GROMACS .gro file of C-alpha atoms in nm:
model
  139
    1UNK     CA    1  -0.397   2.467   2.396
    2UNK     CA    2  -0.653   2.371   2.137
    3UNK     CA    3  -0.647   2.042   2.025
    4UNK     CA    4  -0.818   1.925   1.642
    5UNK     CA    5  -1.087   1.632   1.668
    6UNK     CA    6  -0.952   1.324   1.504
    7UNK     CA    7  -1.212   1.321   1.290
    8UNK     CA    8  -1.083   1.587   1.089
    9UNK     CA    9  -0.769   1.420   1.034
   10UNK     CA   10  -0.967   1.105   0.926
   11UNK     CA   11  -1.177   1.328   0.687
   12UNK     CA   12  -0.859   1.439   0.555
   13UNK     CA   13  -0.710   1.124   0.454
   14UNK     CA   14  -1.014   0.945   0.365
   15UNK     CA   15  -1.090   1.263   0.114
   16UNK     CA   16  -0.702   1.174  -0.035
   17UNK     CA   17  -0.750   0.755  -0.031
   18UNK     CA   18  -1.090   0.780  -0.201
   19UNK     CA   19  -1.034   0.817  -0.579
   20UNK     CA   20  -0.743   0.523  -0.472
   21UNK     CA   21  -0.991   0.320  -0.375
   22UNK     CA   22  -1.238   0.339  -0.662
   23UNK     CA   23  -0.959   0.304  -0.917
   24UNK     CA   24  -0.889  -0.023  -0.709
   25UNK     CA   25  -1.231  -0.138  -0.658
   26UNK     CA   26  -1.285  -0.132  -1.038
   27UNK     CA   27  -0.971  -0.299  -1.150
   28UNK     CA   28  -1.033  -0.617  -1.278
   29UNK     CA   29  -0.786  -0.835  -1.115
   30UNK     CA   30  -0.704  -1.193  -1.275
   31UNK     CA   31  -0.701  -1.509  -1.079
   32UNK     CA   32  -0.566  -1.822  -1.144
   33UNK     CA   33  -0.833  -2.160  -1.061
   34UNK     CA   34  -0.530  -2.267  -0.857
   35UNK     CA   35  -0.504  -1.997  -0.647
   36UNK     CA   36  -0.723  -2.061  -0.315
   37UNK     CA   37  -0.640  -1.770  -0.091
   38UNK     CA   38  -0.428  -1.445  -0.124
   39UNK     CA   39  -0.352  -1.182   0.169
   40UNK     CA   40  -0.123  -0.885   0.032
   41UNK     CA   41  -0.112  -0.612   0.260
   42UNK     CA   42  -0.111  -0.268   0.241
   43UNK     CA   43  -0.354  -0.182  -0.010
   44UNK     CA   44  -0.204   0.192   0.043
   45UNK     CA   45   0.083   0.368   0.163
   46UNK     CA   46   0.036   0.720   0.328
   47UNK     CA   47   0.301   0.973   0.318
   48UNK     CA   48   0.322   1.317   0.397
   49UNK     CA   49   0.353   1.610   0.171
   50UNK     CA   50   0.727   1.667   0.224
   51UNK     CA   51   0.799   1.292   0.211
   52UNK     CA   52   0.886   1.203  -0.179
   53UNK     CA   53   0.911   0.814  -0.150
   54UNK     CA   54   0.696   0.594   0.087
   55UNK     CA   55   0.844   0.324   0.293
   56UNK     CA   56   0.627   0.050   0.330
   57UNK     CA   57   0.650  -0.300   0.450
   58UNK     CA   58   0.443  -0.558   0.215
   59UNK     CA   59   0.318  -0.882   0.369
   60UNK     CA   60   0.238  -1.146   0.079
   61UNK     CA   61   0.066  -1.485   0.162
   62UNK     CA   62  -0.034  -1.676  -0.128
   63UNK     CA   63  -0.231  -2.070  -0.122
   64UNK     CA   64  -0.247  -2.271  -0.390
   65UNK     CA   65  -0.472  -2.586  -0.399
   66UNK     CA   66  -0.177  -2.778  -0.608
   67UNK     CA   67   0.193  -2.725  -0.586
   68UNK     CA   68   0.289  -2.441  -0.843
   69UNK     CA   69   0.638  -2.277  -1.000
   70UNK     CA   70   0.523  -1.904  -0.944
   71UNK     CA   71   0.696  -1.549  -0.974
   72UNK     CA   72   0.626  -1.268  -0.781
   73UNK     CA   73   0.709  -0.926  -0.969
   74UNK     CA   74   0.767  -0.567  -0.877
   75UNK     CA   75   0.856  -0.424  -1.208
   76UNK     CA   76   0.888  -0.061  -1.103
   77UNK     CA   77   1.155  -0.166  -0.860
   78UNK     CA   78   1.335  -0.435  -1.018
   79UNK     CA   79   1.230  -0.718  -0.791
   80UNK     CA   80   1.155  -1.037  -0.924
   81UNK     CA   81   1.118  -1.343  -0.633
   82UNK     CA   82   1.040  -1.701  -0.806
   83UNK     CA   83   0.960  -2.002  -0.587
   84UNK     CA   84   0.912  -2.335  -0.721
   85UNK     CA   85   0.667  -2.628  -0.669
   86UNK     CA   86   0.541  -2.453  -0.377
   87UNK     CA   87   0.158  -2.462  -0.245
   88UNK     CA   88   0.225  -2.198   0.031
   89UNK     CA   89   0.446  -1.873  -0.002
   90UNK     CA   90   0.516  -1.579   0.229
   91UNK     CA   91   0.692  -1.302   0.141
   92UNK     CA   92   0.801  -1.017   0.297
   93UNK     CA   93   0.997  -0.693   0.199
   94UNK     CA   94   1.068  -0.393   0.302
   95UNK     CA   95   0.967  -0.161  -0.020
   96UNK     CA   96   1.003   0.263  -0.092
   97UNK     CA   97   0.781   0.358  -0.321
   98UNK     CA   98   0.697   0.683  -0.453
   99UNK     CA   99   0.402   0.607  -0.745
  100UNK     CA  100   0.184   0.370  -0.728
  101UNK     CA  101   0.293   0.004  -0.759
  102UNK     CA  102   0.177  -0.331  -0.932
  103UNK     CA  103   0.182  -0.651  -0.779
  104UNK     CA  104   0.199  -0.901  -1.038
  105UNK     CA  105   0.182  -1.314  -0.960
  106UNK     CA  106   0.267  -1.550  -1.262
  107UNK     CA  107   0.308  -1.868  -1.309
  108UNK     CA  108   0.713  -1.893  -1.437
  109UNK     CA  109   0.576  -2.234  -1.681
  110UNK     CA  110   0.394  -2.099  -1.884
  111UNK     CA  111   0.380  -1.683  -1.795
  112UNK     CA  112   0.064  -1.710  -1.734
  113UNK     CA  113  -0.135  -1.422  -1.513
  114UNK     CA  114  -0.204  -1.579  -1.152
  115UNK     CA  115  -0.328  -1.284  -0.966
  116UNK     CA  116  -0.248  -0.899  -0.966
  117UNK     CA  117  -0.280  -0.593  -0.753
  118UNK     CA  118  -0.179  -0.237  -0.707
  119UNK     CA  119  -0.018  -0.056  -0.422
  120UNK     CA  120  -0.142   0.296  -0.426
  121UNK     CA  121   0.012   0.589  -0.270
  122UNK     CA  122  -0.214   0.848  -0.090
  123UNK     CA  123  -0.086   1.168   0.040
  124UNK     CA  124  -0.141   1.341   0.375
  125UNK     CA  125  -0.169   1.703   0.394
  126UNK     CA  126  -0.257   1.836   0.750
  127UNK     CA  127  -0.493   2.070   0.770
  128UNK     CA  128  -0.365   2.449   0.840
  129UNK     CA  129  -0.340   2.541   1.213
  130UNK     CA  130  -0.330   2.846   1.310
  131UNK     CA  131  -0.008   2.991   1.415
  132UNK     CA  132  -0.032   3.084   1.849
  133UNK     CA  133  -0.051   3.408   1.908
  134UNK     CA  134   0.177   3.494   2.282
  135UNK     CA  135   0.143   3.849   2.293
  136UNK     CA  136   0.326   3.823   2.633
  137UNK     CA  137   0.045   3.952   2.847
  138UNK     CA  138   0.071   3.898   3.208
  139UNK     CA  139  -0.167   4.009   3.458
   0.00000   0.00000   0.00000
């Protein structure tokens, strides 16, 4: 039995993820003065090659440093969550996902941009094993 080095299958995703993250890294994301801390997790969602949607749990945590009426929008799927005169908000949801997502945070006042981010999808493609050949030798 031959077993592949992790490291391959590392290479493998990071060679998928890595245009991701450079589109991410140079997205210029707005933020709001208000806004003190922000934790939205994952930054990507890894399917297989077979898989056509991506389930993905998303984690929000937003701080303000004054109370705030703020929306949190999924356009692609419909979701709109609104929470008013808050200065802390988690939010979790269970999402499926099959192009990449934006994360948008306004404030429902005024519509103004608080903070925005994209979910990106990456794709896993296992490299190509080769098939076991049993020629039923015994000796």
């Amino acid at each position: 039995m031959r077993f592949t080095p992790l490291s391959k299958h590392l290479l493998t995703i990071i060679t998928y993820c890595a245009p991701t993250f450079m589109a991410m890294a140079q997205q210029a994301l707005s933020t709001s003065s208000n806004l003190a801390e922000v934790h939205i997790t994952p930054q990507v969602c890894i399917r297989d090659q077979l898989s056509e949607s991506c389930q993905v749990e998303l984690d929000a945590e937003l701080k303000f440093t004054t109370p705030m009426n703020i929306c949190l929008l999924i356009e692609a799927l419909n979701i709109k969550q609104c929470f008013v005169h808050v200065k802390q908000v988690k939010f979790q949801q269970l999402l499926s996902i099959d192009e990449n997502t934006t994360i948008t945070i306004v404030n429902s006042d005024n519509n103004d941009l608080v903070y925005s981010k994209t979910l990106a999808i990456a794709e896993f493609k296992p490299a190509n094993q080769r098939p076991r050949r049993n020629l039923g030798w015994i000796l």
